[in-house]
Amino acid sequence: MAEEPNAWLSTAALHPDMILAEAVISTGGMLLAQAGTPLTRRHLRQMRHWGIAGAQIATQTAEDTRPLPPSVVSQWLAIDERDPFMHALADVARDRYARHQREAATREGSRT
């Protein structure tokens, strides 16, 4: 599978939970945030303070990185997969959930 390109966004267009594709470094060489970091409001304030014009953001959307609420997971467990459409939809949901779990484990591993 080919990787999707990253997108450069101005600091004004950034918002919390976007994932940095590249490190953000001040003009003085100070590391403000590492690649792979989910942006927080604090990061955005620091970027504005240091005059950072923008950043490379992973094309994955914030919705793809948020955990699924337990109520949603339990609803998926109760679907009737004998219906071909529901079976295919459940496969997509399971793949997304597994990807989220792998990414969360990777982020946790990089924080330690």
PDB file of C-alpha atoms in Angstrom:
ATOM      1  CA  MET A   1       0.000   0.000   0.000  1.00  0.00           C
ATOM      2  CA  ALA A   2       1.444   3.408  -0.953  1.00  0.00           C
ATOM      3  CA  GLU A   3       1.731   6.019   1.750  1.00  0.00           C
ATOM      4  CA  GLU A   4      -0.437   9.069   1.377  1.00  0.00           C
ATOM      5  CA  PRO A   5       1.382  12.407   1.134  1.00  0.00           C
ATOM      6  CA  ASN A   6       1.462  14.731   4.106  1.00  0.00           C
ATOM      7  CA  ALA A   7      -0.108  18.158   4.023  1.00  0.00           C
ATOM      8  CA  TRP A   8       1.542  21.422   4.991  1.00  0.00           C
ATOM      9  CA  LEU A   9      -0.888  23.618   6.927  1.00  0.00           C
ATOM     10  CA  SER A  10      -0.425  27.110   8.241  1.00  0.00           C
ATOM     11  CA  THR A  11      -0.368  27.489  12.008  1.00  0.00           C
ATOM     12  CA  ALA A  12      -3.775  29.205  11.825  1.00  0.00           C
ATOM     13  CA  ALA A  13      -5.253  26.081  10.163  1.00  0.00           C
ATOM     14  CA  LEU A  14      -3.875  23.627  12.728  1.00  0.00           C
ATOM     15  CA  HIS A  15      -5.999  22.277  15.539  1.00  0.00           C
ATOM     16  CA  PRO A  16      -5.562  19.890  18.468  1.00  0.00           C
ATOM     17  CA  ASP A  17      -5.330  16.152  17.690  1.00  0.00           C
ATOM     18  CA  MET A  18      -3.723  16.631  14.272  1.00  0.00           C
ATOM     19  CA  ILE A  19      -0.642  14.408  13.997  1.00  0.00           C
ATOM     20  CA  LEU A  20       2.686  15.959  13.038  1.00  0.00           C
ATOM     21  CA  ALA A  21       4.349  14.277  10.065  1.00  0.00           C
ATOM     22  CA  GLU A  22       7.635  16.100  10.715  1.00  0.00           C
ATOM     23  CA  ALA A  23       9.252  17.632  13.770  1.00  0.00           C
ATOM     24  CA  VAL A  24       8.548  21.300  14.493  1.00  0.00           C
ATOM     25  CA  ILE A  25      11.758  23.203  15.200  1.00  0.00           C
ATOM     26  CA  SER A  26      12.087  26.891  16.054  1.00  0.00           C
ATOM     27  CA  THR A  27      14.362  29.149  14.002  1.00  0.00           C
ATOM     28  CA  GLY A  28      16.803  28.931  16.917  1.00  0.00           C
ATOM     29  CA  GLY A  29      16.926  25.140  16.623  1.00  0.00           C
ATOM     30  CA  MET A  30      14.704  24.296  19.614  1.00  0.00           C
ATOM     31  CA  LEU A  31      12.585  21.160  19.164  1.00  0.00           C
ATOM     32  CA  LEU A  32       8.989  22.177  19.855  1.00  0.00           C
ATOM     33  CA  ALA A  33       7.363  18.841  18.955  1.00  0.00           C
ATOM     34  CA  GLN A  34       8.539  15.557  17.477  1.00  0.00           C
ATOM     35  CA  ALA A  35       7.134  13.881  14.381  1.00  0.00           C
ATOM     36  CA  GLY A  36       4.173  11.681  15.277  1.00  0.00           C
ATOM     37  CA  THR A  37       3.048  13.977  18.080  1.00  0.00           C
ATOM     38  CA  PRO A  38      -0.687  14.675  18.343  1.00  0.00           C
ATOM     39  CA  LEU A  39      -0.975  18.455  18.600  1.00  0.00           C
ATOM     40  CA  THR A  40      -2.341  20.026  21.766  1.00  0.00           C
ATOM     41  CA  ARG A  41      -3.437  23.588  22.468  1.00  0.00           C
ATOM     42  CA  ARG A  42      -0.113  24.075  24.235  1.00  0.00           C
ATOM     43  CA  HIS A  43       1.788  23.067  21.084  1.00  0.00           C
ATOM     44  CA  LEU A  44      -0.258  25.538  19.047  1.00  0.00           C
ATOM     45  CA  ARG A  45       0.454  28.357  21.531  1.00  0.00           C
ATOM     46  CA  GLN A  46       4.179  27.550  21.432  1.00  0.00           C
ATOM     47  CA  MET A  47       4.188  27.513  17.651  1.00  0.00           C
ATOM     48  CA  ARG A  48       2.537  30.934  17.521  1.00  0.00           C
ATOM     49  CA  HIS A  49       4.925  32.242  20.204  1.00  0.00           C
ATOM     50  CA  TRP A  50       7.977  31.062  18.242  1.00  0.00           C
ATOM     51  CA  GLY A  51       6.655  32.385  14.930  1.00  0.00           C
ATOM     52  CA  ILE A  52       6.255  28.995  13.266  1.00  0.00           C
ATOM     53  CA  ALA A  53       4.448  29.524   9.946  1.00  0.00           C
ATOM     54  CA  GLY A  54       3.021  26.005   9.708  1.00  0.00           C
ATOM     55  CA  ALA A  55       3.724  22.305   9.913  1.00  0.00           C
ATOM     56  CA  GLN A  56       3.595  19.061   7.951  1.00  0.00           C
ATOM     57  CA  ILE A  57       0.546  17.115   9.124  1.00  0.00           C
ATOM     58  CA  ALA A  58      -0.099  13.429   8.548  1.00  0.00           C
ATOM     59  CA  THR A  59      -3.004  13.041   6.149  1.00  0.00           C
ATOM     60  CA  GLN A  60      -4.775  10.730   8.562  1.00  0.00           C
ATOM     61  CA  THR A  61      -7.701  12.631  10.034  1.00  0.00           C
ATOM     62  CA  ALA A  62      -8.200  13.227  13.732  1.00  0.00           C
ATOM     63  CA  GLU A  63     -11.390  11.145  13.592  1.00  0.00           C
ATOM     64  CA  ASP A  64      -9.257   8.134  12.628  1.00  0.00           C
ATOM     65  CA  THR A  65      -7.143   8.478  15.759  1.00  0.00           C
ATOM     66  CA  ARG A  66      -9.833   8.880  18.375  1.00  0.00           C
ATOM     67  CA  PRO A  67     -10.752   5.785  20.369  1.00  0.00           C
ATOM     68  CA  LEU A  68     -14.121   4.234  19.713  1.00  0.00           C
ATOM     69  CA  PRO A  69     -16.539   4.694  22.614  1.00  0.00           C
ATOM     70  CA  PRO A  70     -17.477   1.415  24.351  1.00  0.00           C
ATOM     71  CA  SER A  71     -21.117   1.924  23.323  1.00  0.00           C
ATOM     72  CA  VAL A  72     -20.108   1.868  19.648  1.00  0.00           C
ATOM     73  CA  VAL A  73     -17.993  -1.245  20.114  1.00  0.00           C
ATOM     74  CA  SER A  74     -20.868  -3.060  21.838  1.00  0.00           C
ATOM     75  CA  GLN A  75     -23.237  -2.092  18.994  1.00  0.00           C
ATOM     76  CA  TRP A  76     -20.845  -3.628  16.456  1.00  0.00           C
ATOM     77  CA  LEU A  77     -20.737  -6.831  18.455  1.00  0.00           C
ATOM     78  CA  ALA A  78     -24.519  -7.169  18.111  1.00  0.00           C
ATOM     79  CA  ILE A  79     -24.842  -6.796  14.312  1.00  0.00           C
ATOM     80  CA  ASP A  80     -26.064  -9.615  12.092  1.00  0.00           C
ATOM     81  CA  GLU A  81     -23.135 -10.476   9.832  1.00  0.00           C
ATOM     82  CA  ARG A  82     -25.202 -12.878   7.710  1.00  0.00           C
ATOM     83  CA  ASP A  83     -26.153  -9.780   5.698  1.00  0.00           C
ATOM     84  CA  PRO A  84     -23.268  -9.285   3.178  1.00  0.00           C
ATOM     85  CA  PHE A  85     -23.327  -5.507   3.556  1.00  0.00           C
ATOM     86  CA  MET A  86     -23.202  -5.672   7.355  1.00  0.00           C
ATOM     87  CA  HIS A  87     -20.435  -8.283   7.154  1.00  0.00           C
ATOM     88  CA  ALA A  88     -18.327  -5.992   4.945  1.00  0.00           C
ATOM     89  CA  LEU A  89     -19.072  -3.005   7.176  1.00  0.00           C
ATOM     90  CA  ALA A  90     -18.050  -4.988  10.260  1.00  0.00           C
ATOM     91  CA  ASP A  91     -14.767  -5.941   8.561  1.00  0.00           C
ATOM     92  CA  VAL A  92     -14.017  -2.276   7.911  1.00  0.00           C
ATOM     93  CA  ALA A  93     -14.836  -1.390  11.520  1.00  0.00           C
ATOM     94  CA  ARG A  94     -12.638  -4.196  12.882  1.00  0.00           C
ATOM     95  CA  ASP A  95      -9.750  -3.118  10.649  1.00  0.00           C
ATOM     96  CA  ARG A  96     -10.100   0.490  11.796  1.00  0.00           C
ATOM     97  CA  TYR A  97     -10.252  -0.532  15.443  1.00  0.00           C
ATOM     98  CA  ALA A  98      -7.179  -2.773  15.070  1.00  0.00           C
ATOM     99  CA  ARG A  99      -5.276   0.050  13.331  1.00  0.00           C
ATOM    100  CA  HIS A 100      -6.229   2.421  16.119  1.00  0.00           C
ATOM    101  CA  GLN A 101      -5.007  -0.043  18.747  1.00  0.00           C
ATOM    102  CA  ARG A 102      -1.669  -0.497  16.948  1.00  0.00           C
ATOM    103  CA  GLU A 103      -1.191   3.266  16.590  1.00  0.00           C
ATOM    104  CA  ALA A 104      -2.076   3.874  20.243  1.00  0.00           C
ATOM    105  CA  ALA A 105       0.457   1.228  21.311  1.00  0.00           C
ATOM    106  CA  THR A 106       3.100   2.821  19.068  1.00  0.00           C
ATOM    107  CA  ARG A 107       2.408   6.293  20.508  1.00  0.00           C
ATOM    108  CA  GLU A 108       2.565   4.954  24.061  1.00  0.00           C
ATOM    109  CA  GLY A 109       5.834   3.170  23.278  1.00  0.00           C
ATOM    110  CA  SER A 110       7.379   6.348  21.869  1.00  0.00           C
ATOM    111  CA  ARG A 111       6.453   8.345  24.997  1.00  0.00           C
ATOM    112  CA  THR A 112       8.394   6.076  27.336  1.00  0.00           C
TER     113      THR A 112
END
